[in-house]
Structures are given as C-alpha cells and as structure tokens.
C-alpha cells in the first residue's frame, strides 16, 4: 500500500516495524509524530497568508491554526516586531499607520493604533497547523509533500514505545526534514541576483 493516506501510513508503519500487534497504538505514534513535525517544520509548505481585523483598541486576534509569525504588513509595508514590555512602555498616540507589533497571548497588539480606512489591509504571513490525520481527514499539505517525514517520525515514536534503538528512524527523519528545509531555502531564493559582499 502506498503512503498517500492515513490508513496507508498506519499499514506502512506496522509493515516497517514487522509488528501486527500495534494496531491500537499506531494512531498514538502518528499523533506524537505530528506534534513533533509541526513544532519543527517552518517551510513554505505550511505557510499561510491571512487578512487580520484590527480592533479600535489596536488588537487583532490570531487564527486558531496559528503556530508562528513569519511577516506582518500594513498595506504591504513591513511592521517591526518588538517585545510586549517595550510596546507597553511607548507613550500612547494615534497614527496614520502602525509601526510595530507584539504578541499578547492569543492576540497581536499594534502601535500606534491607526484609523482603519476601507482600503487598508493588515496582512500576516504565518506558519500554521495543517490539521491532524484521521480516518476521515486522510491527508494534509505536509503529508502530501513529504510522506517520508511522517513515516520516519512515526517510526521514531514507535521505537520510544518499544524501548528499541530508534537511531535508524531518527536518521531517516532528520534526512527527510533536511531535504524539505533545503527545498524551502532553494525556493525562497531561486531567481534572486547573487550578491558578493566586500571583504572589508
């Protein structure tokens, strides 16, 4: 069975481990593997762009699938991220556009607070959780792009459970993650003009 669906992944894990008695716990291994992957993977495959709604007091609520911020723009002008302590120390003022932002629990706070016009846009590019695999949600963007990442991460979690040497699976996971991140770096800078820095 090919590794293209959740059930296919479960079958492959059992096959690679040569175990038929782990049916009830393989879904746990997959869930643990996903937790690890989504904590570590920061690549275009799990990037998303969203338009945020800015409240009158300068806050915008983060989406439920949020993992980490990549960039924030006000009308395509990049905003600088500062610490929440630093932002709280600013003297209150209003402005035509925000200049900085900080995360405050489940929200972003912006300073200064602008008067939002009909054409104004607050845009965030962020890394997101693409959702866990289940029998009904049989794939997601990360699994579709790199099923081997899922396979090796799951096998590494199985090794922890079985108390066996998981170095082979861990090595496979690290190689798969490295290839995916290298592809992300190549895609990020493909077509850019090379620049030579001066040596002094």
mmCIF file of C-alpha atoms in Angstrom:
data_model
loop_
_atom_site.group_PDB
_atom_site.id
_atom_site.type_symbol
_atom_site.label_atom_id
_atom_site.label_comp_id
_atom_site.label_asym_id
_atom_site.label_seq_id
_atom_site.Cartn_x
_atom_site.Cartn_y
_atom_site.Cartn_z
ATOM 1 C CA UNK A 1 0.000 0.000 0.000
ATOM 2 C CA UNK A 2 1.376 3.431 -0.925
ATOM 3 C CA UNK A 3 1.920 6.079 1.740
ATOM 4 C CA UNK A 4 -0.663 8.568 0.491
ATOM 5 C CA UNK A 5 -3.404 8.267 3.100
ATOM 6 C CA UNK A 6 -3.741 7.939 6.863
ATOM 7 C CA UNK A 7 -4.641 4.252 6.571
ATOM 8 C CA UNK A 8 -1.725 3.702 4.211
ATOM 9 C CA UNK A 9 0.615 5.295 6.741
ATOM 10 C CA UNK A 10 -0.671 3.054 9.528
ATOM 11 C CA UNK A 11 -0.196 -0.017 7.322
ATOM 12 C CA UNK A 12 3.347 1.034 6.355
ATOM 13 C CA UNK A 13 4.354 1.685 9.969
ATOM 14 C CA UNK A 14 3.198 -1.790 11.001
ATOM 15 C CA UNK A 15 4.944 -3.289 7.958
ATOM 16 C CA UNK A 16 8.241 -1.481 8.578
ATOM 17 C CA UNK A 17 8.195 -2.480 12.228
ATOM 18 C CA UNK A 18 7.218 -6.039 11.257
ATOM 19 C CA UNK A 19 4.607 -5.978 14.003
ATOM 20 C CA UNK A 20 0.946 -6.940 13.770
ATOM 21 C CA UNK A 21 0.104 -6.270 17.429
ATOM 22 C CA UNK A 22 0.374 -2.462 17.462
ATOM 23 C CA UNK A 23 -2.850 -1.556 15.660
ATOM 24 C CA UNK A 24 -4.354 0.180 18.683
ATOM 25 C CA UNK A 25 -1.282 2.340 19.434
ATOM 26 C CA UNK A 26 -0.035 3.275 15.946
ATOM 27 C CA UNK A 27 -2.501 6.214 15.824
ATOM 28 C CA UNK A 28 -0.847 7.484 19.026
ATOM 29 C CA UNK A 29 2.582 7.255 17.364
ATOM 30 C CA UNK A 30 1.277 9.249 14.398
ATOM 31 C CA UNK A 31 -0.190 11.932 16.639
ATOM 32 C CA UNK A 32 3.076 12.271 18.569
ATOM 33 C CA UNK A 33 4.961 12.432 15.252
ATOM 34 C CA UNK A 34 2.677 15.215 14.025
ATOM 35 C CA UNK A 35 3.229 17.202 17.214
ATOM 36 C CA UNK A 36 6.974 16.996 16.629
ATOM 37 C CA UNK A 37 6.769 17.822 12.915
ATOM 38 C CA UNK A 38 4.587 20.878 13.440
ATOM 39 C CA UNK A 39 6.847 22.162 16.226
ATOM 40 C CA UNK A 40 9.924 21.864 13.990
ATOM 41 C CA UNK A 41 8.827 22.447 10.390
ATOM 42 C CA UNK A 42 8.998 26.031 9.149
ATOM 43 C CA UNK A 43 8.757 25.943 5.358
ATOM 44 C CA UNK A 44 6.552 27.273 2.534
ATOM 45 C CA UNK A 45 4.510 24.075 2.663
ATOM 46 C CA UNK A 46 2.996 25.161 6.000
ATOM 47 C CA UNK A 47 2.816 28.899 5.363
ATOM 48 C CA UNK A 48 -0.445 30.773 5.034
ATOM 49 C CA UNK A 49 -1.490 34.385 4.404
ATOM 50 C CA UNK A 50 -4.448 35.950 6.202
ATOM 51 C CA UNK A 51 -6.020 39.401 6.448
ATOM 52 C CA UNK A 52 -6.419 40.328 10.119
ATOM 53 C CA UNK A 53 -9.167 42.537 11.512
ATOM 54 C CA UNK A 54 -7.781 45.369 13.619
ATOM 55 C CA UNK A 55 -9.984 46.495 16.512
ATOM 56 C CA UNK A 56 -10.380 50.100 17.629
ATOM 57 C CA UNK A 57 -8.021 49.484 20.564
ATOM 58 C CA UNK A 58 -5.220 48.136 18.352
ATOM 59 C CA UNK A 59 -5.643 44.370 18.721
ATOM 60 C CA UNK A 60 -6.029 41.575 16.158
ATOM 61 C CA UNK A 61 -6.974 38.012 17.101
ATOM 62 C CA UNK A 62 -4.675 35.225 15.902
ATOM 63 C CA UNK A 63 -6.229 32.398 13.853
ATOM 64 C CA UNK A 64 -6.916 29.063 15.526
ATOM 65 C CA UNK A 65 -4.331 27.217 13.383
ATOM 66 C CA UNK A 66 -1.530 29.673 14.254
ATOM 67 C CA UNK A 67 1.954 28.317 15.020
ATOM 68 C CA UNK A 68 4.404 31.160 14.394
ATOM 69 C CA UNK A 69 4.592 34.559 12.694
ATOM 70 C CA UNK A 70 6.724 34.996 9.595
ATOM 71 C CA UNK A 71 5.824 38.541 8.460
ATOM 72 C CA UNK A 72 3.210 41.208 9.163
ATOM 73 C CA UNK A 73 2.381 44.038 6.743
ATOM 74 C CA UNK A 74 0.206 47.130 6.880
ATOM 75 C CA UNK A 75 -0.769 47.917 3.286
ATOM 76 C CA UNK A 76 2.296 45.905 2.234
ATOM 77 C CA UNK A 77 4.646 47.958 4.439
ATOM 78 C CA UNK A 78 6.509 45.573 6.775
ATOM 79 C CA UNK A 79 5.957 46.051 10.502
ATOM 80 C CA UNK A 80 8.662 45.538 13.114
ATOM 81 C CA UNK A 81 8.107 43.085 15.943
ATOM 82 C CA UNK A 82 9.050 44.292 19.437
ATOM 83 C CA UNK A 83 8.674 42.801 22.890
ATOM 84 C CA UNK A 84 5.404 43.314 24.707
ATOM 85 C CA UNK A 85 7.270 45.092 27.513
ATOM 86 C CA UNK A 86 8.767 47.528 25.032
ATOM 87 C CA UNK A 87 5.399 48.199 23.413
ATOM 88 C CA UNK A 88 3.750 48.849 26.785
ATOM 89 C CA UNK A 89 6.417 51.464 27.514
ATOM 90 C CA UNK A 90 5.543 53.540 24.463
ATOM 91 C CA UNK A 91 3.683 56.781 25.064
ATOM 92 C CA UNK A 92 0.141 56.369 23.791
ATOM 93 C CA UNK A 93 -0.559 58.064 20.459
ATOM 94 C CA UNK A 94 -2.559 57.510 17.325
ATOM 95 C CA UNK A 95 -1.094 57.447 13.863
ATOM 96 C CA UNK A 96 -1.890 57.078 10.223
ATOM 97 C CA UNK A 97 -0.411 53.577 10.209
ATOM 98 C CA UNK A 98 1.004 51.133 12.779
ATOM 99 C CA UNK A 99 4.775 50.828 13.013
ATOM 100 C CA UNK A 100 5.370 47.942 15.417
ATOM 101 C CA UNK A 101 3.511 44.992 16.903
ATOM 102 C CA UNK A 102 3.827 42.433 19.658
ATOM 103 C CA UNK A 103 2.063 39.229 20.608
ATOM 104 C CA UNK A 104 -0.122 39.311 23.714
ATOM 105 C CA UNK A 105 -1.471 35.800 24.471
ATOM 106 C CA UNK A 106 -3.851 34.935 21.606
ATOM 107 C CA UNK A 107 -3.756 38.410 20.033
ATOM 108 C CA UNK A 108 -1.369 40.794 18.312
ATOM 109 C CA UNK A 109 -1.185 44.356 19.583
ATOM 110 C CA UNK A 110 -0.216 47.185 17.218
ATOM 111 C CA UNK A 111 1.252 50.627 17.823
ATOM 112 C CA UNK A 112 0.305 53.288 17.106
ATOM 113 C CA UNK A 113 -3.372 52.488 16.636
ATOM 114 C CA UNK A 114 -4.463 53.700 13.201
ATOM 115 C CA UNK A 115 -7.807 54.834 11.939
ATOM 116 C CA UNK A 116 -8.634 51.993 9.583
ATOM 117 C CA UNK A 117 -9.895 53.038 6.170
ATOM 118 C CA UNK A 118 -11.877 50.940 3.727
ATOM 119 C CA UNK A 119 -8.784 50.239 1.604
ATOM 120 C CA UNK A 120 -6.414 49.476 4.491
ATOM 121 C CA UNK A 121 -5.194 45.898 4.934
ATOM 122 C CA UNK A 122 -3.403 44.205 7.813
ATOM 123 C CA UNK A 123 -1.767 41.127 6.316
ATOM 124 C CA UNK A 124 0.038 38.347 8.171
ATOM 125 C CA UNK A 125 2.090 35.503 6.722
ATOM 126 C CA UNK A 126 2.393 32.748 9.298
ATOM 127 C CA UNK A 127 3.219 29.096 9.831
ATOM 128 C CA UNK A 128 0.098 27.071 10.518
ATOM 129 C CA UNK A 129 -1.013 23.706 11.802
ATOM 130 C CA UNK A 130 -2.486 21.949 8.740
ATOM 131 C CA UNK A 131 -4.579 19.589 10.861
ATOM 132 C CA UNK A 132 -4.097 16.086 12.178
ATOM 133 C CA UNK A 133 -4.569 12.984 10.072
ATOM 134 C CA UNK A 134 -7.626 10.867 10.839
ATOM 135 C CA UNK A 135 -9.672 8.228 9.091
ATOM 136 C CA UNK A 136 -11.865 10.997 7.677
ATOM 137 C CA UNK A 137 -9.098 13.590 7.132
ATOM 138 C CA UNK A 138 -6.783 11.245 5.288
ATOM 139 C CA UNK A 139 -4.126 13.760 4.219
ATOM 140 C CA UNK A 140 -2.861 17.323 4.635
ATOM 141 C CA UNK A 141 -0.387 19.566 2.803
ATOM 142 C CA UNK A 142 2.654 18.406 4.795
ATOM 143 C CA UNK A 143 1.846 14.712 4.463
ATOM 144 C CA UNK A 144 1.179 15.118 0.736
ATOM 145 C CA UNK A 145 4.502 16.918 0.246
ATOM 146 C CA UNK A 146 6.671 14.658 2.417
ATOM 147 C CA UNK A 147 5.085 11.326 3.430
ATOM 148 C CA UNK A 148 8.547 10.022 4.319
ATOM 149 C CA UNK A 149 8.772 12.699 7.026
ATOM 150 C CA UNK A 150 5.599 11.316 8.594
ATOM 151 C CA UNK A 151 6.783 7.730 8.232
ATOM 152 C CA UNK A 152 10.165 8.196 9.900
ATOM 153 C CA UNK A 153 8.803 10.458 12.639
ATOM 154 C CA UNK A 154 6.153 7.844 13.444
ATOM 155 C CA UNK A 155 8.691 5.018 13.456
ATOM 156 C CA UNK A 156 10.910 7.028 15.812
ATOM 157 C CA UNK A 157 7.978 7.438 18.210
ATOM 158 C CA UNK A 158 7.267 3.704 17.949
ATOM 159 C CA UNK A 159 10.869 2.964 18.906
ATOM 160 C CA UNK A 160 10.396 5.031 22.058
ATOM 161 C CA UNK A 161 7.323 2.990 22.938
ATOM 162 C CA UNK A 162 9.030 -0.337 22.208
ATOM 163 C CA UNK A 163 12.231 0.603 24.011
ATOM 164 C CA UNK A 164 14.260 -0.240 20.908
ATOM 165 C CA UNK A 165 17.089 1.534 19.128
ATOM 166 C CA UNK A 166 15.410 4.217 17.044
ATOM 167 C CA UNK A 167 18.582 5.764 15.609
ATOM 168 C CA UNK A 168 17.823 4.392 12.131
ATOM 169 C CA UNK A 169 14.383 6.016 12.138
ATOM 170 C CA UNK A 170 15.708 9.218 13.689
ATOM 171 C CA UNK A 171 18.345 9.428 10.963
ATOM 172 C CA UNK A 172 15.660 8.989 8.315
ATOM 173 C CA UNK A 173 13.571 11.711 9.927
ATOM 174 C CA UNK A 174 16.485 14.151 10.076
ATOM 175 C CA UNK A 175 17.348 13.482 6.418
ATOM 176 C CA UNK A 176 13.731 13.960 5.336
ATOM 177 C CA UNK A 177 13.422 17.185 7.323
ATOM 178 C CA UNK A 178 16.747 18.399 5.941
ATOM 179 C CA UNK A 179 15.631 17.794 2.348
ATOM 180 C CA UNK A 180 12.351 19.596 2.931
ATOM 181 C CA UNK A 181 14.079 22.585 4.541
ATOM 182 C CA UNK A 182 16.726 22.691 1.797
ATOM 183 C CA UNK A 183 13.967 22.740 -0.799
ATOM 184 C CA UNK A 184 12.334 25.585 1.145
ATOM 185 C CA UNK A 185 15.584 27.578 1.156
ATOM 186 C CA UNK A 186 16.125 26.972 -2.561
ATOM 187 C CA UNK A 187 12.565 28.023 -3.366
ATOM 188 C CA UNK A 188 12.934 31.155 -1.238
ATOM 189 C CA UNK A 189 15.940 32.455 -3.151
ATOM 190 C CA UNK A 190 15.500 30.913 -6.608
ATOM 191 C CA UNK A 191 15.911 33.563 -9.278
ATOM 192 C CA UNK A 192 17.459 36.100 -6.911
ATOM 193 C CA UNK A 193 20.508 38.009 -8.076
ATOM 194 C CA UNK A 194 23.675 36.806 -6.381
ATOM 195 C CA UNK A 195 25.436 39.439 -4.288
ATOM 196 C CA UNK A 196 29.119 39.415 -3.396
ATOM 197 C CA UNK A 197 29.932 41.014 -0.072
ATOM 198 C CA UNK A 198 33.072 43.095 0.273
ATOM 199 C CA UNK A 199 35.786 41.577 2.425
ATOM 200 C CA UNK A 200 36.416 44.725 4.409
#
